[in-house]
Amino acid sequence: MKSRQEKIEALGRVIDTLDILRVKCPWDAKQTNESLRPNTIEEVYELADALLRDDNPNIRKELGDVLLHILFYSKIGEEKGAFDIADVADALNEKLIFRHPHVFGTAQADTSEKVKQNWEDLKLKEKGGNKTVLGGVPQALPALIKAFRITEKAAAVGFDWPSAEQVWQKVAEEKAEFLREAEAGRRDEMEAEMGDLLFALVNAARLYGINPENALERTNAKFMARFNHIERRAAEMGKSLRSMTLDEMDTLWNEAKSTEAK
């Protein structure tokens, strides 16, 4: 691993390179906050994918891509006379110190849960921070991640079930309400109740210490691998999926399950 000085010098080289590209490269020179934003979202998703796979070479690569975007936005801010990368780093450092009084001050926090509670309380107090408990949840977040963050923040101020087991009563209640609307064929009400059911399941995941986004993505990957196996085996047998019976596809599905690493 590199020394602190080597890390500083490496970051400096990237900043110098970006300064040159901003002047001499036609593509880099014309970029704006708006034009970079879609690429930034894509890069963060690529990093998230590498993290889920615990793919260290790609984690390193994707972190570099995300870092480039951070430096790029800071460069644009500098050109506007609004802020530069030093201002970004200083603001971050100030925030970290303010939100960790149990490390840099006299507050007590012996558990990670207490640290999280203090963090949310301090966010409400800091200058320029969120003025409401849910104020810091970005509206543009995907619904599943947003639901998790909403319930996490509400729980941090005490709005939560006393125990994880009690959430299942709420899940059962929401399931019953959905089935009642489904039986009546009321589509709009069905959608609303399905949302309530999913929200309750997100709460259940959180209470058991499971991130629902990660859990669902694991299942997505598992389903895709098994379904791809069905498709591949069907082709080997000279069949199309549409011509196969459900029982035939189930047989291949179970075949895929049996070949998975335990």
mmCIF file of C-alpha atoms in Angstrom:
data_model
loop_
_atom_site.group_PDB
_atom_site.id
_atom_site.type_symbol
_atom_site.label_atom_id
_atom_site.label_comp_id
_atom_site.label_asym_id
_atom_site.label_seq_id
_atom_site.Cartn_x
_atom_site.Cartn_y
_atom_site.Cartn_z
ATOM 1 C CA MET A 1 0.000 0.000 0.000
ATOM 2 C CA LYS A 2 1.158 3.520 -0.777
ATOM 3 C CA SER A 3 2.167 6.137 1.754
ATOM 4 C CA ARG A 4 0.014 9.167 2.565
ATOM 5 C CA GLN A 5 2.320 11.374 0.496
ATOM 6 C CA GLU A 6 2.107 9.025 -2.488
ATOM 7 C CA LYS A 7 -1.697 9.112 -2.271
ATOM 8 C CA ILE A 8 -1.704 12.916 -2.230
ATOM 9 C CA GLU A 9 0.659 13.030 -5.209
ATOM 10 C CA ALA A 10 -1.476 10.535 -7.152
ATOM 11 C CA LEU A 11 -4.596 12.661 -6.647
ATOM 12 C CA GLY A 12 -2.628 15.733 -7.672
ATOM 13 C CA ARG A 13 -1.608 14.074 -10.939
ATOM 14 C CA VAL A 14 -5.231 13.290 -11.785
ATOM 15 C CA ILE A 15 -6.237 16.902 -11.057
ATOM 16 C CA ASP A 16 -3.399 18.158 -13.288
ATOM 17 C CA THR A 17 -4.427 15.783 -16.092
ATOM 18 C CA LEU A 18 -8.059 16.894 -15.892
ATOM 19 C CA ASP A 19 -6.973 20.561 -15.989
ATOM 20 C CA ILE A 20 -5.163 19.847 -19.265
ATOM 21 C CA LEU A 21 -8.050 17.859 -20.760
ATOM 22 C CA ARG A 22 -10.524 20.597 -19.874
ATOM 23 C CA VAL A 23 -8.545 22.961 -22.105
ATOM 24 C CA LYS A 24 -7.196 20.747 -24.878
ATOM 25 C CA CYS A 25 -9.802 17.997 -25.390
ATOM 26 C CA PRO A 26 -12.918 19.105 -27.356
ATOM 27 C CA TRP A 27 -15.152 16.581 -25.533
ATOM 28 C CA ASP A 28 -13.946 17.398 -22.023
ATOM 29 C CA ALA A 29 -14.006 21.130 -22.723
ATOM 30 C CA LYS A 30 -17.726 21.190 -23.574
ATOM 31 C CA GLN A 31 -19.002 19.150 -20.619
ATOM 32 C CA THR A 32 -21.428 20.713 -18.121
ATOM 33 C CA ASN A 33 -23.108 19.545 -14.933
ATOM 34 C CA GLU A 34 -26.156 18.637 -16.982
ATOM 35 C CA SER A 35 -24.281 16.704 -19.669
ATOM 36 C CA LEU A 36 -22.226 14.728 -17.140
ATOM 37 C CA ARG A 37 -25.141 13.802 -14.871
ATOM 38 C CA PRO A 38 -26.445 10.776 -16.864
ATOM 39 C CA ASN A 39 -22.899 9.392 -17.120
ATOM 40 C CA THR A 40 -22.407 9.847 -13.384
ATOM 41 C CA ILE A 41 -25.526 7.836 -12.627
ATOM 42 C CA GLU A 42 -24.304 5.068 -14.946
ATOM 43 C CA GLU A 43 -20.851 5.031 -13.328
ATOM 44 C CA VAL A 44 -22.327 4.743 -9.824
ATOM 45 C CA TYR A 45 -24.481 1.799 -10.917
ATOM 46 C CA GLU A 46 -21.425 0.122 -12.450
ATOM 47 C CA LEU A 47 -19.578 0.596 -9.149
ATOM 48 C CA ALA A 48 -22.555 -0.811 -7.244
ATOM 49 C CA ASP A 49 -22.533 -3.872 -9.507
ATOM 50 C CA ALA A 50 -18.814 -4.460 -8.921
ATOM 51 C CA LEU A 51 -19.301 -4.069 -5.166
ATOM 52 C CA LEU A 52 -22.058 -6.688 -5.115
ATOM 53 C CA ARG A 53 -19.749 -9.112 -6.939
ATOM 54 C CA ASP A 54 -16.850 -8.240 -4.606
ATOM 55 C CA ASP A 55 -14.855 -7.815 -7.814
ATOM 56 C CA ASN A 56 -11.788 -5.917 -6.576
ATOM 57 C CA PRO A 57 -10.209 -5.155 -9.990
ATOM 58 C CA ASN A 58 -13.496 -3.657 -11.220
ATOM 59 C CA ILE A 59 -14.175 -1.928 -7.903
ATOM 60 C CA ARG A 60 -10.849 -0.133 -8.316
ATOM 61 C CA LYS A 61 -11.667 0.750 -11.939
ATOM 62 C CA GLU A 62 -15.181 1.997 -11.202
ATOM 63 C CA LEU A 63 -14.010 3.992 -8.175
ATOM 64 C CA GLY A 64 -11.643 5.771 -10.540
ATOM 65 C CA ASP A 65 -14.507 6.581 -12.890
ATOM 66 C CA VAL A 66 -16.618 7.956 -10.019
ATOM 67 C CA LEU A 67 -13.622 9.945 -8.722
ATOM 68 C CA LEU A 68 -13.206 11.475 -12.182
ATOM 69 C CA HIS A 69 -16.769 12.742 -12.034
ATOM 70 C CA ILE A 70 -16.263 14.226 -8.557
ATOM 71 C CA LEU A 71 -13.159 16.041 -9.790
ATOM 72 C CA PHE A 72 -14.953 17.119 -12.983
ATOM 73 C CA TYR A 73 -17.877 18.701 -11.113
ATOM 74 C CA SER A 74 -15.394 20.397 -8.795
ATOM 75 C CA LYS A 75 -13.502 21.758 -11.811
ATOM 76 C CA ILE A 76 -16.715 23.148 -13.273
ATOM 77 C CA GLY A 77 -17.505 24.722 -9.904
ATOM 78 C CA GLU A 78 -14.028 26.281 -9.865
ATOM 79 C CA GLU A 79 -14.519 27.735 -13.338
ATOM 80 C CA LYS A 80 -17.768 29.318 -12.152
ATOM 81 C CA GLY A 81 -16.003 30.778 -9.114
ATOM 82 C CA ALA A 82 -18.332 28.813 -6.821
ATOM 83 C CA PHE A 83 -16.024 26.196 -5.229
ATOM 84 C CA ASP A 84 -13.110 23.902 -5.985
ATOM 85 C CA ILE A 85 -12.026 20.415 -4.915
ATOM 86 C CA ALA A 86 -10.344 21.832 -1.793
ATOM 87 C CA ASP A 87 -13.655 23.395 -0.722
ATOM 88 C CA VAL A 88 -15.372 20.040 -1.301
ATOM 89 C CA ALA A 89 -12.779 18.210 0.813
ATOM 90 C CA ASP A 90 -12.803 20.849 3.572
ATOM 91 C CA ALA A 91 -16.606 20.777 3.805
ATOM 92 C CA LEU A 92 -16.558 16.985 3.995
ATOM 93 C CA ASN A 93 -13.902 16.989 6.700
ATOM 94 C CA GLU A 94 -15.823 19.572 8.728
ATOM 95 C CA LYS A 95 -19.006 17.500 8.429
ATOM 96 C CA LEU A 96 -17.286 14.269 9.472
ATOM 97 C CA ILE A 97 -15.831 15.906 12.576
ATOM 98 C CA PHE A 98 -19.157 17.554 13.487
ATOM 99 C CA ARG A 99 -21.086 14.293 13.080
ATOM 100 C CA HIS A 100 -18.625 12.258 15.159
ATOM 101 C CA PRO A 101 -18.610 14.021 18.541
ATOM 102 C CA HIS A 102 -17.999 10.633 20.195
ATOM 103 C CA VAL A 103 -14.603 10.608 18.426
ATOM 104 C CA PHE A 104 -13.668 14.302 18.244
ATOM 105 C CA GLY A 105 -15.680 15.555 21.228
ATOM 106 C CA THR A 106 -17.115 14.426 24.528
ATOM 107 C CA ALA A 107 -20.297 12.629 23.427
ATOM 108 C CA GLN A 108 -20.768 8.924 24.136
ATOM 109 C CA ALA A 109 -21.673 6.324 21.524
ATOM 110 C CA ASP A 110 -20.694 2.750 22.299
ATOM 111 C CA THR A 111 -22.647 0.995 19.538
ATOM 112 C CA SER A 112 -23.115 1.487 15.795
ATOM 113 C CA GLU A 113 -26.854 2.023 16.355
ATOM 114 C CA LYS A 114 -26.151 4.879 18.770
ATOM 115 C CA VAL A 115 -23.748 6.394 16.244
ATOM 116 C CA LYS A 116 -26.495 6.263 13.572
ATOM 117 C CA GLN A 117 -28.997 7.925 15.915
ATOM 118 C CA ASN A 118 -26.518 10.686 16.767
ATOM 119 C CA TRP A 119 -25.739 11.135 13.064
ATOM 120 C CA GLU A 120 -29.377 11.752 12.165
ATOM 121 C CA ASP A 121 -29.870 14.119 15.127
ATOM 122 C CA LEU A 122 -26.792 16.127 14.184
ATOM 123 C CA LYS A 123 -27.895 16.388 10.562
ATOM 124 C CA LEU A 124 -30.990 18.241 11.769
ATOM 125 C CA LYS A 125 -28.851 20.676 13.781
ATOM 126 C CA GLU A 126 -26.025 21.480 11.394
ATOM 127 C CA LYS A 127 -25.979 24.715 9.412
ATOM 128 C CA GLY A 128 -27.405 24.208 5.936
ATOM 129 C CA GLY A 129 -28.457 20.688 6.826
ATOM 130 C CA ASN A 130 -31.791 18.924 6.588
ATOM 131 C CA LYS A 131 -34.552 20.620 8.544
ATOM 132 C CA THR A 132 -36.823 17.579 8.679
ATOM 133 C CA VAL A 133 -36.115 13.932 9.428
ATOM 134 C CA LEU A 134 -36.911 12.814 5.873
ATOM 135 C CA GLY A 135 -35.600 15.956 4.188
ATOM 136 C CA GLY A 136 -32.335 14.324 3.156
ATOM 137 C CA VAL A 137 -33.910 11.490 1.165
ATOM 138 C CA PRO A 138 -33.375 12.323 -2.541
ATOM 139 C CA GLN A 139 -36.592 12.281 -4.523
ATOM 140 C CA ALA A 140 -34.799 10.732 -7.502
ATOM 141 C CA LEU A 141 -33.793 7.564 -5.642
ATOM 142 C CA PRO A 142 -35.197 4.292 -7.009
ATOM 143 C CA ALA A 143 -38.318 3.365 -5.037
ATOM 144 C CA LEU A 144 -36.824 0.340 -3.245
ATOM 145 C CA ILE A 145 -33.760 2.222 -2.011
ATOM 146 C CA LYS A 146 -35.908 5.234 -1.102
ATOM 147 C CA ALA A 147 -38.263 3.086 0.975
ATOM 148 C CA PHE A 148 -35.302 1.627 2.863
ATOM 149 C CA ARG A 149 -33.819 5.071 3.581
ATOM 150 C CA ILE A 150 -37.214 6.467 4.657
ATOM 151 C CA THR A 151 -37.786 3.659 7.151
ATOM 152 C CA GLU A 152 -34.180 3.841 8.349
ATOM 153 C CA LYS A 153 -34.437 7.560 9.076
ATOM 154 C CA ALA A 154 -37.825 7.223 10.783
ATOM 155 C CA ALA A 155 -36.469 4.404 12.941
ATOM 156 C CA ALA A 156 -33.477 6.555 13.942
ATOM 157 C CA VAL A 157 -35.829 8.899 15.821
ATOM 158 C CA GLY A 158 -37.803 6.079 17.445
ATOM 159 C CA PHE A 159 -40.636 5.511 14.949
ATOM 160 C CA ASP A 160 -40.209 1.756 14.664
ATOM 161 C CA TRP A 161 -41.410 -1.639 15.833
ATOM 162 C CA PRO A 162 -40.087 -2.699 19.248
ATOM 163 C CA SER A 163 -38.967 -6.027 17.782
ATOM 164 C CA ALA A 164 -38.384 -7.507 14.336
ATOM 165 C CA GLU A 165 -40.961 -10.245 14.872
ATOM 166 C CA GLN A 166 -43.798 -7.729 15.201
ATOM 167 C CA VAL A 167 -43.392 -6.464 11.636
ATOM 168 C CA TRP A 168 -44.819 -9.723 10.239
ATOM 169 C CA GLN A 169 -48.256 -8.850 11.575
ATOM 170 C CA LYS A 170 -48.119 -5.717 9.412
ATOM 171 C CA VAL A 171 -46.950 -7.747 6.412
ATOM 172 C CA ALA A 172 -49.871 -10.171 6.883
ATOM 173 C CA GLU A 173 -52.298 -7.252 7.231
ATOM 174 C CA GLU A 174 -51.094 -5.623 4.007
ATOM 175 C CA LYS A 175 -51.208 -8.958 2.146
ATOM 176 C CA ALA A 176 -54.815 -9.497 3.231
ATOM 177 C CA GLU A 177 -55.766 -5.989 2.077
ATOM 178 C CA PHE A 178 -54.175 -6.572 -1.325
ATOM 179 C CA LEU A 179 -55.956 -9.914 -1.788
ATOM 180 C CA ARG A 180 -59.271 -8.285 -0.872
ATOM 181 C CA GLU A 181 -58.819 -5.638 -3.576
ATOM 182 C CA ALA A 182 -57.605 -8.256 -6.078
ATOM 183 C CA GLU A 183 -60.702 -10.335 -5.493
ATOM 184 C CA ALA A 184 -62.840 -7.258 -6.156
ATOM 185 C CA GLY A 185 -60.827 -6.463 -9.289
ATOM 186 C CA ARG A 186 -60.079 -2.878 -8.250
ATOM 187 C CA ARG A 187 -56.833 -2.167 -10.148
ATOM 188 C CA ASP A 188 -55.925 1.206 -8.648
ATOM 189 C CA GLU A 189 -56.533 -0.031 -5.109
ATOM 190 C CA MET A 190 -54.512 -3.173 -5.886
ATOM 191 C CA GLU A 191 -51.532 -1.045 -6.875
ATOM 192 C CA ALA A 192 -51.803 1.004 -3.702
ATOM 193 C CA GLU A 193 -52.029 -2.089 -1.506
ATOM 194 C CA MET A 194 -49.137 -3.773 -3.317
ATOM 195 C CA GLY A 195 -47.073 -0.683 -2.527
ATOM 196 C CA ASP A 196 -48.037 -0.966 1.141
ATOM 197 C CA LEU A 197 -47.102 -4.657 1.141
ATOM 198 C CA LEU A 198 -43.702 -3.982 -0.447
ATOM 199 C CA PHE A 199 -43.077 -1.150 2.015
ATOM 200 C CA ALA A 200 -43.837 -3.472 4.924
ATOM 201 C CA LEU A 201 -41.413 -6.063 3.505
ATOM 202 C CA VAL A 202 -38.723 -3.395 3.194
ATOM 203 C CA ASN A 203 -39.266 -2.650 6.877
ATOM 204 C CA ALA A 204 -38.977 -6.350 7.666
ATOM 205 C CA ALA A 205 -35.675 -6.577 5.814
ATOM 206 C CA ARG A 206 -34.298 -3.560 7.677
ATOM 207 C CA LEU A 207 -35.358 -4.915 11.061
ATOM 208 C CA TYR A 208 -33.451 -8.119 10.347
ATOM 209 C CA GLY A 209 -30.369 -6.193 9.281
ATOM 210 C CA ILE A 210 -30.785 -6.973 5.572
ATOM 211 C CA ASN A 211 -30.479 -4.366 2.826
ATOM 212 C CA PRO A 212 -33.451 -5.146 0.533
ATOM 213 C CA GLU A 213 -31.724 -3.683 -2.538
ATOM 214 C CA ASN A 214 -28.795 -6.087 -2.132
ATOM 215 C CA ALA A 215 -31.113 -8.987 -1.327
ATOM 216 C CA LEU A 216 -33.283 -8.406 -4.403
ATOM 217 C CA GLU A 217 -30.275 -7.960 -6.664
ATOM 218 C CA ARG A 218 -28.904 -11.326 -5.475
ATOM 219 C CA THR A 219 -32.211 -12.918 -6.428
ATOM 220 C CA ASN A 220 -32.223 -11.097 -9.783
ATOM 221 C CA ALA A 221 -28.777 -12.488 -10.570
ATOM 222 C CA LYS A 222 -29.803 -15.980 -9.433
ATOM 223 C CA PHE A 223 -32.962 -15.951 -11.543
ATOM 224 C CA MET A 224 -31.086 -14.705 -14.604
ATOM 225 C CA ALA A 225 -28.430 -17.414 -14.275
ATOM 226 C CA ARG A 226 -31.055 -20.161 -13.949
ATOM 227 C CA PHE A 227 -33.208 -18.807 -16.769
ATOM 228 C CA ASN A 228 -30.166 -18.472 -19.029
ATOM 229 C CA HIS A 229 -29.440 -22.138 -18.261
ATOM 230 C CA ILE A 230 -32.974 -23.074 -19.375
ATOM 231 C CA GLU A 231 -32.569 -21.120 -22.592
ATOM 232 C CA ARG A 232 -29.149 -22.609 -23.316
ATOM 233 C CA ARG A 233 -30.254 -26.197 -22.646
ATOM 234 C CA ALA A 234 -33.387 -25.715 -24.733
ATOM 235 C CA ALA A 235 -31.227 -24.590 -27.661
ATOM 236 C CA GLU A 236 -29.005 -27.646 -27.205
ATOM 237 C CA MET A 237 -32.129 -29.824 -27.493
ATOM 238 C CA GLY A 238 -33.239 -27.964 -30.621
ATOM 239 C CA LYS A 239 -36.248 -26.418 -28.898
ATOM 240 C CA SER A 240 -37.521 -22.892 -28.386
ATOM 241 C CA LEU A 241 -38.791 -21.774 -24.999
ATOM 242 C CA ARG A 242 -42.223 -21.042 -26.454
ATOM 243 C CA SER A 243 -42.556 -24.637 -27.639
ATOM 244 C CA MET A 244 -41.689 -26.130 -24.238
ATOM 245 C CA THR A 245 -44.175 -26.994 -21.518
ATOM 246 C CA LEU A 246 -43.897 -25.483 -18.073
ATOM 247 C CA ASP A 247 -42.967 -28.920 -16.689
ATOM 248 C CA GLU A 248 -40.090 -29.170 -19.168
ATOM 249 C CA MET A 249 -38.826 -25.739 -18.182
ATOM 250 C CA ASP A 250 -39.190 -26.607 -14.485
ATOM 251 C CA THR A 251 -37.012 -29.668 -15.037
ATOM 252 C CA LEU A 252 -34.276 -27.513 -16.531
ATOM 253 C CA TRP A 253 -34.737 -24.931 -13.753
ATOM 254 C CA ASN A 254 -34.115 -27.627 -11.149
ATOM 255 C CA GLU A 255 -31.152 -28.816 -13.184
ATOM 256 C CA ALA A 256 -29.690 -25.303 -12.970
ATOM 257 C CA LYS A 257 -30.278 -25.223 -9.210
ATOM 258 C CA SER A 258 -28.489 -28.528 -8.765
ATOM 259 C CA THR A 259 -25.373 -27.239 -10.551
ATOM 260 C CA GLU A 260 -25.066 -24.048 -8.475
ATOM 261 C CA ALA A 261 -22.153 -23.750 -6.053
ATOM 262 C CA LYS A 262 -23.297 -24.576 -2.548
#
